[in-house]
Short mmCIF file of C-alpha atoms and ligand atoms in Angstrom, two decimals:
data_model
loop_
_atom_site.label_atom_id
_atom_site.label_comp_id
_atom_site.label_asym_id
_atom_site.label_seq_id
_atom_site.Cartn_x
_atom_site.Cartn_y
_atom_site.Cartn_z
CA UNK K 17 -23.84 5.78 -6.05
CA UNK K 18 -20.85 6.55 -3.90
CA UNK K 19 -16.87 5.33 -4.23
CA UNK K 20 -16.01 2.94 -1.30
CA UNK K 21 -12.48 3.32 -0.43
CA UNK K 22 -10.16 0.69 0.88
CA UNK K 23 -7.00 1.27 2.61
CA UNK K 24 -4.06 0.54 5.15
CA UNK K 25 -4.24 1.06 8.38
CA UNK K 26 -0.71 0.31 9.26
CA UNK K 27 2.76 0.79 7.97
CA UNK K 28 1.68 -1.04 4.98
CA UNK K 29 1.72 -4.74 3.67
CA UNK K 30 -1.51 -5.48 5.45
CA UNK K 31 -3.32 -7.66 3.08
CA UNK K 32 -5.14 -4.86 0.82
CA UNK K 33 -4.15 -7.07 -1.91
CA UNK K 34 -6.05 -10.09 -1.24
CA UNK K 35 -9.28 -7.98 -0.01
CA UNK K 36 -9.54 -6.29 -3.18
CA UNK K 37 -9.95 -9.39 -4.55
CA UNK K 38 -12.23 -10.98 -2.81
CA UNK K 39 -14.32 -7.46 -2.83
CA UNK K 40 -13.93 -7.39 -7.06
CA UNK K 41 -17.25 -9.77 -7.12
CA UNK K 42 -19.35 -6.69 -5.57
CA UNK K 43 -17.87 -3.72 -7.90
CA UNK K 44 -17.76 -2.76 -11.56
CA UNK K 45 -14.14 -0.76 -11.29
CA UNK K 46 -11.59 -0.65 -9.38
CA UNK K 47 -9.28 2.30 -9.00
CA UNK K 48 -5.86 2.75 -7.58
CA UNK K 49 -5.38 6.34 -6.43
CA UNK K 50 -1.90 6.68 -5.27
CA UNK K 51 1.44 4.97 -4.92
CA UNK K 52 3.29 3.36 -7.67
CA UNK K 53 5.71 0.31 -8.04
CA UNK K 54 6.80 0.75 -4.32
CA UNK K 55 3.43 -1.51 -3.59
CA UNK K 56 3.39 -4.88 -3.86
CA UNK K 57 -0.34 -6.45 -3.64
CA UNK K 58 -0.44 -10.19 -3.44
CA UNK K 59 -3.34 -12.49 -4.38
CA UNK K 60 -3.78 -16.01 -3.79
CA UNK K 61 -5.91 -17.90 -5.73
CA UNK K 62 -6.79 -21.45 -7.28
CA UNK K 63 -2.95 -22.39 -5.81
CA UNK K 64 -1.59 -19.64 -7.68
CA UNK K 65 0.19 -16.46 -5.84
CA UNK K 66 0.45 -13.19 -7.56
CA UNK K 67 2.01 -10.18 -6.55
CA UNK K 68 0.71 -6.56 -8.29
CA UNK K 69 2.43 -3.39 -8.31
CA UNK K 70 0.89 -0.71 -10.31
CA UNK K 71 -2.17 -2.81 -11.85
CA UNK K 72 -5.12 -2.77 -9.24
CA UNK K 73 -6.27 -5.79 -7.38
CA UNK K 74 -9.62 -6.20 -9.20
CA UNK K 75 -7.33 -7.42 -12.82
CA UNK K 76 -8.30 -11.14 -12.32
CA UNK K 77 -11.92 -10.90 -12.29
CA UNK K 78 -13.75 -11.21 -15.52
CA UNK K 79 -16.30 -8.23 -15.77
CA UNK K 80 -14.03 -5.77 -13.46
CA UNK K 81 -12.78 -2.58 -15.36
CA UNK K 82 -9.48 -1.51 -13.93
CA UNK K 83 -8.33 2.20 -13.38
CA UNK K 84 -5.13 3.80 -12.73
CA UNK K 85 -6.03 7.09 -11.20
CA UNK K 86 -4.01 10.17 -11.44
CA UNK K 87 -2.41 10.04 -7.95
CA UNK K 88 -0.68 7.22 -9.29
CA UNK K 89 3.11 7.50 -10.00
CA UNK K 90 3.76 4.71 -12.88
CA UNK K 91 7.32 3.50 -14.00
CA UNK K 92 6.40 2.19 -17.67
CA UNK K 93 9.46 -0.82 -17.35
CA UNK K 94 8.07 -2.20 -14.30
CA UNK K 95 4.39 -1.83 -15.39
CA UNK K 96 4.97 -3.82 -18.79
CA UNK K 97 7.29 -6.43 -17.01
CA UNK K 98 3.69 -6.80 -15.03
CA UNK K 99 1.55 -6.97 -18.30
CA UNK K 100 3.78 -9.81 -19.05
CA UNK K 101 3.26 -11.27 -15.68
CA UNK K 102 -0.88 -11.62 -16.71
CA UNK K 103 -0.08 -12.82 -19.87
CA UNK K 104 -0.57 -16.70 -18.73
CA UNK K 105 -3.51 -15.97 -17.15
CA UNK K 106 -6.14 -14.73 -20.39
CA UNK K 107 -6.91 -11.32 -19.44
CA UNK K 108 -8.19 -9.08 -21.91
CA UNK K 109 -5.82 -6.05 -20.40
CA UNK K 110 -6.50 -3.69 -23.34
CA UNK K 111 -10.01 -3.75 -22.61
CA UNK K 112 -9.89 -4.12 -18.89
CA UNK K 113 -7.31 -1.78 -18.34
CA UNK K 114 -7.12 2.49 -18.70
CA UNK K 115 -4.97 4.81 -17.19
CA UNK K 116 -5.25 8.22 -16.46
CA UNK K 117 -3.53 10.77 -18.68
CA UNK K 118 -2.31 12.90 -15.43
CA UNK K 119 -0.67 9.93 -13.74
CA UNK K 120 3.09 11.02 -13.54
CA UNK K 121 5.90 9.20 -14.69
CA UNK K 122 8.93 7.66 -13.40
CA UNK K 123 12.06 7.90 -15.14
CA UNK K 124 15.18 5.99 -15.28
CA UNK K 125 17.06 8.96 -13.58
CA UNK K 126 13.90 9.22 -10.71
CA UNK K 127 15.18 5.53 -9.46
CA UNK K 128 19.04 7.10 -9.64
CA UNK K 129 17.89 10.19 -7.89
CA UNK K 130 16.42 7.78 -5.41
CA UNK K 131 19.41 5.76 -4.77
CA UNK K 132 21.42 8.75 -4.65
CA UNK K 133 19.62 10.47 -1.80
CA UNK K 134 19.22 7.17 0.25
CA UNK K 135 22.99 6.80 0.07
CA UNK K 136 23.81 10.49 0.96
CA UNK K 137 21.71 10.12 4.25
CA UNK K 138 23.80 6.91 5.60
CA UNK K 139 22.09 5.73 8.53
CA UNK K 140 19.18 7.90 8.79
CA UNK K 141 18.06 6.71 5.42
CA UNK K 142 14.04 6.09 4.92
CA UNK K 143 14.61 2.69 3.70
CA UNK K 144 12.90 3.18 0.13
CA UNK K 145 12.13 0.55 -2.11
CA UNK K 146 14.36 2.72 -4.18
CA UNK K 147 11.44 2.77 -7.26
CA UNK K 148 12.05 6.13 -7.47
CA UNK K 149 8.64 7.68 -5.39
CA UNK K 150 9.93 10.51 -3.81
CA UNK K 151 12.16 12.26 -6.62
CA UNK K 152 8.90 11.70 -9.00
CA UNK K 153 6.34 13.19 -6.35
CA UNK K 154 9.01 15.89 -6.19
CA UNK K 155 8.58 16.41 -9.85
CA UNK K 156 5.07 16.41 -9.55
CA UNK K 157 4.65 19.20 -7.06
CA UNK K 158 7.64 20.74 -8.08
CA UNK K 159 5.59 21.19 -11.34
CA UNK K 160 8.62 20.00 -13.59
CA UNK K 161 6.79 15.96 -14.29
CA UNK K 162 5.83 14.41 -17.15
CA UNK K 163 2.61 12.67 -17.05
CA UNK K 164 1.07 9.75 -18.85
CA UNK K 165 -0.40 12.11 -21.43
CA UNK K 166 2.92 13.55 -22.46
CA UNK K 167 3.40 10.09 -24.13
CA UNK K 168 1.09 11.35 -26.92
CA UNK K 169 2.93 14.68 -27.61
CA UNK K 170 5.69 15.10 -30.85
CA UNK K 171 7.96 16.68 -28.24
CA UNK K 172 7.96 13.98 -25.81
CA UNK K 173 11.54 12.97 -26.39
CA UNK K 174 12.34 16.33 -25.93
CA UNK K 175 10.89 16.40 -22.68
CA UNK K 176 12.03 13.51 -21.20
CA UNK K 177 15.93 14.97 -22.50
CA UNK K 178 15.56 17.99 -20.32
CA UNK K 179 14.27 16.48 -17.54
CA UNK K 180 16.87 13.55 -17.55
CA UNK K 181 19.65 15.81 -18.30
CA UNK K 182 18.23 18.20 -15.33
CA UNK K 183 18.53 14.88 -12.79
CA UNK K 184 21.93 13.93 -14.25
CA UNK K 185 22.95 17.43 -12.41
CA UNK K 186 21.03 16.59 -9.46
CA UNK K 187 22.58 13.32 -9.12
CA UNK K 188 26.56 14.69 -9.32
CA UNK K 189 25.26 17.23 -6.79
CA UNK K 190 25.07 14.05 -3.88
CA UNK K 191 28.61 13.45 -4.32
CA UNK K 192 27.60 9.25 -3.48
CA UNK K 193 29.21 6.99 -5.85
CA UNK K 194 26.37 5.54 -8.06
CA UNK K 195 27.22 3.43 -10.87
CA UNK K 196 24.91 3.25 -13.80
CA UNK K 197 24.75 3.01 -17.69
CA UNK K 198 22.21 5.85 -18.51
CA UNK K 199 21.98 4.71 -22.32
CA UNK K 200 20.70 0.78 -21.43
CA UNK K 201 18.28 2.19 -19.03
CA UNK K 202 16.86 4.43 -21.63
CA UNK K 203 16.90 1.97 -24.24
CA UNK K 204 14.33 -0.26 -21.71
CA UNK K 205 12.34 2.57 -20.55
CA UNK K 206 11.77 3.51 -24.25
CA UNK K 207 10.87 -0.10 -24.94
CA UNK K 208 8.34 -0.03 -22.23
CA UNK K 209 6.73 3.31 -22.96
CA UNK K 210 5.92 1.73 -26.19
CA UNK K 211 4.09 -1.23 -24.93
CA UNK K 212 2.50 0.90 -22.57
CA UNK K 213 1.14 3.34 -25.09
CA UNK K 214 -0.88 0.55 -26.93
CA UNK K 215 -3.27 0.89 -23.40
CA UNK K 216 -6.34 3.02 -23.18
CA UNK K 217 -5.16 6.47 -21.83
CA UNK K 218 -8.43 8.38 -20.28
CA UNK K 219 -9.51 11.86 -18.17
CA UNK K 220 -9.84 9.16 -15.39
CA UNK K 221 -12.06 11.50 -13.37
CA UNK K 222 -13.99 12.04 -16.15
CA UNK K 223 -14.85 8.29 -16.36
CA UNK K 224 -15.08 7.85 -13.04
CA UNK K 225 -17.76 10.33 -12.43
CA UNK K 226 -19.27 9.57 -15.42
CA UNK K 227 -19.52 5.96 -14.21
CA UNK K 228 -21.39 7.13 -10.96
CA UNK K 229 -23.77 8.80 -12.71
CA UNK K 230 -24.73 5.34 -14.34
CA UNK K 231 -24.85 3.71 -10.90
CA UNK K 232 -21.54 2.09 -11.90
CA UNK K 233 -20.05 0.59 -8.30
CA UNK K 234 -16.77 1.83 -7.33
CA UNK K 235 -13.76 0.43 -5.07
CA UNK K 236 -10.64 2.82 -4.59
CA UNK K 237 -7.75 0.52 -3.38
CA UNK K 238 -5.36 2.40 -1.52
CA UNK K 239 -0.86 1.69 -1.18
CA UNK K 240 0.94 1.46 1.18
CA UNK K 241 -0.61 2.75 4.91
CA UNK K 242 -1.65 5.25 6.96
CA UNK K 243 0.95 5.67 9.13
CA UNK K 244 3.74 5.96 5.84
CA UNK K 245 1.32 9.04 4.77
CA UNK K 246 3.01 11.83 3.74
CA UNK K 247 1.07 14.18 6.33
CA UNK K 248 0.14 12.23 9.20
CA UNK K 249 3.00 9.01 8.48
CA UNK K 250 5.60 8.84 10.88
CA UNK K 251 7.83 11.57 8.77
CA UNK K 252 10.38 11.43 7.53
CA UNK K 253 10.23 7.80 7.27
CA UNK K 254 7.45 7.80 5.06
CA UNK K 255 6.27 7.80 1.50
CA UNK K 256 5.50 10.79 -0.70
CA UNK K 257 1.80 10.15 -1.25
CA UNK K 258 -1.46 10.92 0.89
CA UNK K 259 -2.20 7.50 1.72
CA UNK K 260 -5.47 7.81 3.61
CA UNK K 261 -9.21 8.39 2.64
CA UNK K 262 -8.53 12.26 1.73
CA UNK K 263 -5.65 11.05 -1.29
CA UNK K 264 -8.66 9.02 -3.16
CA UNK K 265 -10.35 12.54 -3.98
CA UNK K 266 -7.33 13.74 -5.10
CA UNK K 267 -5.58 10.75 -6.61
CA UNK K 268 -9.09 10.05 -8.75
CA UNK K 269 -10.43 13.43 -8.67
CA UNK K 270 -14.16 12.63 -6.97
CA UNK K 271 -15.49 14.59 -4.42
CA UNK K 272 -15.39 14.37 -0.54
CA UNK K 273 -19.26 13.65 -1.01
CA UNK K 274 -19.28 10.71 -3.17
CA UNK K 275 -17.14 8.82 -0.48
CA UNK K 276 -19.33 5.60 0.72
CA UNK K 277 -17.68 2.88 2.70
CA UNK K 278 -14.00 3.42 4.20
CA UNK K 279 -12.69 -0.32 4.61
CA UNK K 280 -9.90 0.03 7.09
CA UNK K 281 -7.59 -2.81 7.11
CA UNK K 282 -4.97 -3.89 9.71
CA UNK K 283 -2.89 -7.13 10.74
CA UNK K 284 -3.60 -8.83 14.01
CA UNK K 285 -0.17 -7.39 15.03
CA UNK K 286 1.77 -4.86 13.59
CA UNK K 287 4.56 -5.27 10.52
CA UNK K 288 6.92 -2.17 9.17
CA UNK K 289 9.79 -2.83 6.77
CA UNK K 290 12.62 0.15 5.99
CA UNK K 291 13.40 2.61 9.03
CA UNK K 292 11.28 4.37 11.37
CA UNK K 293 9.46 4.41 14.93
CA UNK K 294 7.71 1.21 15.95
CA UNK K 295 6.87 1.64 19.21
CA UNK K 296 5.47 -2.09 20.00
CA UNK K 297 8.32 -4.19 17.54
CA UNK K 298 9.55 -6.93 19.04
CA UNK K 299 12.99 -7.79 18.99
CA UNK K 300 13.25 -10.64 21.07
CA UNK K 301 11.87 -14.54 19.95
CA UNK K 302 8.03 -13.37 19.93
CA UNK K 303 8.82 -11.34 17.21
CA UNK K 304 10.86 -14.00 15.36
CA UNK K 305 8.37 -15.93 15.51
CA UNK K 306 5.50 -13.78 14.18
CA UNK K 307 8.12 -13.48 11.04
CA UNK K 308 8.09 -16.46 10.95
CA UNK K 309 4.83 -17.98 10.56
CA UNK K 310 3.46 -14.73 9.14
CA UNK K 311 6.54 -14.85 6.12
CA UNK K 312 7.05 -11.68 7.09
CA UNK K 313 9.71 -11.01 3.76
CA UNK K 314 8.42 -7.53 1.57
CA UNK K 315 7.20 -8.19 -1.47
CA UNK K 316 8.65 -5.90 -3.30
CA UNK K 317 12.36 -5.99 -1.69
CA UNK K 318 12.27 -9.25 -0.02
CA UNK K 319 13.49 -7.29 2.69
CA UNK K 320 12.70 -8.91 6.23
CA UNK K 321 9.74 -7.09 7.94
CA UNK K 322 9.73 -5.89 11.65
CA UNK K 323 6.83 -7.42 13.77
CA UNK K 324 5.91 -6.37 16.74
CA UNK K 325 2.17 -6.44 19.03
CA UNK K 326 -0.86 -4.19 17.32
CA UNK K 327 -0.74 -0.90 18.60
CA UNK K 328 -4.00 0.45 19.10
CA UNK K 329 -3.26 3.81 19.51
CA UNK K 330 -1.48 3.91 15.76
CA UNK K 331 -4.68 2.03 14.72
CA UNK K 332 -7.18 4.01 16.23
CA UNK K 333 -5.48 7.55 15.01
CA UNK K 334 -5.58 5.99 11.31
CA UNK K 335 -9.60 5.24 11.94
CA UNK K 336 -10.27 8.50 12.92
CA UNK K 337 -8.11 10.22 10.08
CA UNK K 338 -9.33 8.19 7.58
CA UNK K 339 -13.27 7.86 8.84
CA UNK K 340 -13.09 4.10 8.74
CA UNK K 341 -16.54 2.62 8.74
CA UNK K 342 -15.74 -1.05 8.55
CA UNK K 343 -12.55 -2.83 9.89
CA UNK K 344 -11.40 -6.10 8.04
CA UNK K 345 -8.72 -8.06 10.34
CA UNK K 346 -5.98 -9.67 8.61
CA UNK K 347 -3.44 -12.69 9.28
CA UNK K 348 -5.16 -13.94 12.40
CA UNK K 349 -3.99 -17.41 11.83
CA UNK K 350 -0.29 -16.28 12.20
CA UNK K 351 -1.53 -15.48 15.94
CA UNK K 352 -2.36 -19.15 16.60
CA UNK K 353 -0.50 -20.42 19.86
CA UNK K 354 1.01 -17.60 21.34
CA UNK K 355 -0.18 -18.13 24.84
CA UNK K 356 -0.33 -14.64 25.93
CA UNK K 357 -1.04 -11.71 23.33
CA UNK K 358 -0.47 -8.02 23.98
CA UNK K 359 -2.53 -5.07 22.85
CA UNK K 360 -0.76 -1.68 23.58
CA UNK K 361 -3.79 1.15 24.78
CA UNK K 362 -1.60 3.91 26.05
CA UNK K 363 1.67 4.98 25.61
CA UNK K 364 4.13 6.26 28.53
CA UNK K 365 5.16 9.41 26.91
CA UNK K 366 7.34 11.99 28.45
CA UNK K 367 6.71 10.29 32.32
CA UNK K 368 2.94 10.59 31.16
CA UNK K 369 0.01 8.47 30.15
CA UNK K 370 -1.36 9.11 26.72
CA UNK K 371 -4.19 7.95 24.71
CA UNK K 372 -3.11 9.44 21.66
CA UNK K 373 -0.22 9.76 19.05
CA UNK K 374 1.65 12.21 19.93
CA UNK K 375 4.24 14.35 17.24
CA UNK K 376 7.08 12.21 18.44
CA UNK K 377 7.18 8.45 18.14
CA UNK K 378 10.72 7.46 18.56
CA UNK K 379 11.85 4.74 21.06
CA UNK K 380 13.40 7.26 23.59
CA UNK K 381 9.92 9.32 24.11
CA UNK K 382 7.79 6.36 23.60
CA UNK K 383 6.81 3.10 25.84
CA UNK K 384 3.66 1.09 24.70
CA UNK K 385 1.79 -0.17 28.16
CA UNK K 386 -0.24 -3.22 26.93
CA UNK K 387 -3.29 -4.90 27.83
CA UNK K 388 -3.15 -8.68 27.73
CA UNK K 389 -5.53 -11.33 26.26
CA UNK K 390 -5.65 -14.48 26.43
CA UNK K 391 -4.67 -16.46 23.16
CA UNK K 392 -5.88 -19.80 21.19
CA UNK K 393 -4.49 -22.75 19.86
CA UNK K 394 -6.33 -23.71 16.76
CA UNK K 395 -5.55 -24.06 13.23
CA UNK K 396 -7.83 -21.03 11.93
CA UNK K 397 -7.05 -21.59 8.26
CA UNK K 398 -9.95 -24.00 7.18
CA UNK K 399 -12.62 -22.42 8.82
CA UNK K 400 -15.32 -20.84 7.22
CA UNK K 401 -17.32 -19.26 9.77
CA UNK K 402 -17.64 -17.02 12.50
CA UNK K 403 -18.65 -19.12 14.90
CA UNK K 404 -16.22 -21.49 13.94
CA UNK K 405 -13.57 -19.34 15.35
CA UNK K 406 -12.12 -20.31 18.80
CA UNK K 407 -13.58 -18.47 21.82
CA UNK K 408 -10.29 -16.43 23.04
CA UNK K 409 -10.59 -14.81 19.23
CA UNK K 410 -13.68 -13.74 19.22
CA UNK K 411 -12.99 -11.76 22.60
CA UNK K 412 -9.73 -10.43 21.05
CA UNK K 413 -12.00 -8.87 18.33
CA UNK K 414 -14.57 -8.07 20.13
CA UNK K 415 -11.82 -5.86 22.66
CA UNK K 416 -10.58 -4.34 19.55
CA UNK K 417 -13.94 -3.32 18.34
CA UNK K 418 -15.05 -1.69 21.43
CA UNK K 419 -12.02 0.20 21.80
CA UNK K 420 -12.02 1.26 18.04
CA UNK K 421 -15.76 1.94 17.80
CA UNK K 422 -15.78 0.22 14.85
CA UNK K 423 -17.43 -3.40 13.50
CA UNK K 424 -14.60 -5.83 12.21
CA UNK K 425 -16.77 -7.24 9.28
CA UNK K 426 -14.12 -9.22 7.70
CA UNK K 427 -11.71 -12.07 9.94
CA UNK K 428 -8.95 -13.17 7.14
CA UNK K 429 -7.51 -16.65 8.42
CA UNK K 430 -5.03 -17.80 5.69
CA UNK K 431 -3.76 -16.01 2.15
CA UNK K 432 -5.96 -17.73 -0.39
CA UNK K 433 -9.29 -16.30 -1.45
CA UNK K 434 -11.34 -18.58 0.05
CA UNK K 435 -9.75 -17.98 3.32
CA UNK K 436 -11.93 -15.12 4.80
CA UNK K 437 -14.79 -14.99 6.98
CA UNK K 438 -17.28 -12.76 6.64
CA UNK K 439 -19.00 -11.21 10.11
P1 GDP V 11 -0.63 -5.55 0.68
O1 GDP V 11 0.56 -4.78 0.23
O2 GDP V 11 -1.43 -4.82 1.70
O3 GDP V 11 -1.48 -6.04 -0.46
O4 GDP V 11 -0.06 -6.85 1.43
P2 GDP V 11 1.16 -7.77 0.91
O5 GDP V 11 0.69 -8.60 -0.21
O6 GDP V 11 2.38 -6.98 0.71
O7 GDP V 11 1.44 -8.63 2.23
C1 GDP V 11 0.48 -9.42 2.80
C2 GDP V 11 1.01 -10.86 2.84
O8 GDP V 11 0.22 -11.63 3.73
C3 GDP V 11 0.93 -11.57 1.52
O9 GDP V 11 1.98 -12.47 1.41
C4 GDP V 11 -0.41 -12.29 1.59
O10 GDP V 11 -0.46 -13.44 0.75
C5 GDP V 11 -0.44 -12.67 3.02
N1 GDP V 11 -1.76 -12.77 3.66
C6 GDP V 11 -2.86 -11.99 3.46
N2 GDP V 11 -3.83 -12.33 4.31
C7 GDP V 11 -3.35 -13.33 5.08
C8 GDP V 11 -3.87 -14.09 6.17
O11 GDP V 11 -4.99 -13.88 6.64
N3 GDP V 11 -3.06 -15.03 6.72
C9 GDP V 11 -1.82 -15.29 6.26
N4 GDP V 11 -1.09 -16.22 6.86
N5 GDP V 11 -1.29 -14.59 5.24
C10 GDP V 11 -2.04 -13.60 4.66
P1 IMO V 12 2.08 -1.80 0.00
O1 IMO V 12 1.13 -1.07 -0.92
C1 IMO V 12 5.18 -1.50 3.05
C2 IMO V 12 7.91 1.90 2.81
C3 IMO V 12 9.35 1.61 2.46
C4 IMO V 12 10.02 2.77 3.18
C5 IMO V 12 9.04 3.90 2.98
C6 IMO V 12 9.35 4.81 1.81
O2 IMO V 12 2.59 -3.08 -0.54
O3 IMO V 12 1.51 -1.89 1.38
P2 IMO V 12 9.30 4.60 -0.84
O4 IMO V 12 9.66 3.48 -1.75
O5 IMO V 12 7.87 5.01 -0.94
O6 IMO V 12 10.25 5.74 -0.96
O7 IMO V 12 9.53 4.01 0.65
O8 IMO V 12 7.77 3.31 2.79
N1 IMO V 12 6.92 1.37 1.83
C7 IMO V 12 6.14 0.32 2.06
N2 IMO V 12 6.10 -0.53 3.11
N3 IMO V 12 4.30 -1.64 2.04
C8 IMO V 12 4.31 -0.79 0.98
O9 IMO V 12 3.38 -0.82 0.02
C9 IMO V 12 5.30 0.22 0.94
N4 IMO V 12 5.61 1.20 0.07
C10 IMO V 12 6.60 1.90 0.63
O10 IMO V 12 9.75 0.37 2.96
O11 IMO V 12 10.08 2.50 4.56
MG1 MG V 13 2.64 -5.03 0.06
#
């Protein structure tokens, strides 16, 4: 039995939410790996929309057993405010539900780090979500973190003093005017840890490997995307987590070898919110209009997102880093009567023509040169079938697959469940 992985191919936000879903029916457990409250996951089913952070995608099936792996960074407040979230729907989370003891967590003073070092940058800020990622990956690798397991220990209060006190420092040293009251924000995150520690803590690898052993299947949902990896993103402006295929061994602790499937997953065009090259975004009334109809507001922030044509030289660097074996296409609908649509193949970079991504992406070094297809105008969201699909669609996939080597098993036409045809 192997883990099948499934992750983003873009700058996140690409629908890994609603896939993991509709996978959940073909897996026993479902693992997050990485990331933390800086994801938002949404879900449409039965008319209801739900939007995950932390819990994995796989929470609203029945039988599914749902893991949060140690790559994970967890904030307990914003975890338990999502317990309370599943409360109205009957899920048995106590049973469903286990965390690994080496996830790290995120403090009260990790979000006030966060804020603090976003402010002292001005306008070259990342554009975090301001959850407090980087300053607890910091911790982590910095080897000063507490983990999920340090919940159990007499001396945890202890701990989480020196470490707090320690960022209090840290935060004077930005000289950027934050205002906060410390003692309320401890007084929730205390709150929290306790409703968190009635949850099964586990040696998640343990389970996990243990699990394969007893031909248990396995689906590793990926956050955020490939190209806001913390090696191969578009750094800085990224997050502080291996996002792509090689962060599931780590962030679950299963080997290279027990990979299976690599779902790659990817809009129809291309979305980034927060700051950072986008070579193909739009700023003109194309990409209004892709906002538009797609809703293209985060969920996590609200924030508006940036649209702009697929790049296909992003996508196909984040198939070949990741080893993508099946594509799934998302938000195809949203692509409905645009007359024209533009695929960018090559970049003009440096008064050359490149195939590739090359170590610089911003706007001054960088002009897509796009291909153009011809589009459709048909309402894609009530049909069921591949061949239902209008003709001009089928060619646009079948372009992208030849120039990505790579099937597109899955067409997603709409945001519900039921709104996905299989290939
Ligand atoms: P994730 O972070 O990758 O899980 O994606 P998000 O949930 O942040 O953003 C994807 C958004 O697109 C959500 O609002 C989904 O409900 C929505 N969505 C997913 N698939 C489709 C689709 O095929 N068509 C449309 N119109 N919306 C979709
Ligand atoms: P999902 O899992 C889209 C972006 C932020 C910012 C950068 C760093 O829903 O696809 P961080 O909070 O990690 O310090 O932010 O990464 N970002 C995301 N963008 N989807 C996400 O997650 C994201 N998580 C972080 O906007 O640019
Ligand atoms: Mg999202």
């Amino acid at each position: 039995m192997a883990v099948d992985l499934l992750l983003g191919l873009q700058w996140g936000d690409e629908g890994k939410g609603k896939i993991v879903d509709v996978l959940t029916k073909n897996y026993n457990i479902i693992a997050r790996f990485q990331g933390g409250p800086n994801a938002g996951h949404t879900l449409e089913f039965d008319g209801i929309k739900h939007v995950l952070r932390t819990i994995p995608s796989g929470i609203f099936h029945k039988e599914s057993i749902n893991v949060i792996g140690n790559g994970v960074v967890i904030d307990p407040v914003v975890f338990v405010s999502e317990l309370e979230g599943l409360n109205k729907f009957d899920i048995d989370y106590k049973k469903k539900l286990i965390i690994s003891r080496k996830a790290h967590l995120i403090l009260p003073t990790h979000r006030l780090l966060d804020a603090a070092s976003e402010a002292s940058k001005g306008k070259a800020k990342i554009g975090s979500t301001l959850k407090g990622i980087g300053p607890t990956y910091m911790d982590k690798t910095g080897r000063n973190g507490l983990r999920v397991g340090d919940l159990e220990l007499e001396d945890f209060k202890e701990r989480y003093r020196a470490l707090a006190d320690k960022h209090e420092e840290m935060i004077s040293f930005y000289k950027v005017d934050i205002q906060y009251d410390l003692e309320e924000l401890e007084a929730e995150f205390f709150a929290a840890v306790k409703a968190l520690k009635e949850l099964t803590f586990i040696d998640s690898e343990e389970f996990l490997n243990k699990s394969l052993k007893e031909n248990k299947t396995i689906l590793a949902e990926g956050a955020q995307g490939s190209l806001l990896d913390i090696d191969f993103g578009t750094y800085p402006f990224v997050t502080s987590s291996n996002t792509t295929a090689a962060g599931a061994c780590t962030g679950l602790g299963v080997a290279p070898n027990k990979i299976g499937e690599v779902f790659g997953i990817f809009k129809a065009y291309t979305t980034r919110v927060g700051s950072g090259p986008f070579p193909t975004e739009l700023f003109d009334e194309v990409g209004e209009k892709m906002a538009k109809i797609g809703n293209e507001f985060g969920a996590v922030t609200g924030r508006p997102r940036r649209c702009g044509w697929l790049d296909l030289i992003a996508l196909k660097y984040a198939v070949q880093v990741n080893g993508v074996t099946q594509l799934m296409m998302m938000k195809s609908d949203v692509l409905s009567g645009f007359e024209t649509l533009k695929v960018c193949t090559a970049y003009k970079y440096k008064g050359e023509t490149i195939d590739h991504l090359p170590y610089n992406i911003e706007e001054e070094n960088v002009t897509p040169i796009y291909t153009e297809l011809k589009g459709w105008n048909a309402d894609l969201t009530k049909m069921t079938s591949a061949d239902q699909l209008p003709k001009e669609l089928t060619d646009y996939i079948e372009f992208l697959e030849k120039e990505l080597e790579v099937p597109i098993k899955i067409v997603s036409v709409g945001p519900d469940r039921t709104q996905t045809i299989h290939r």
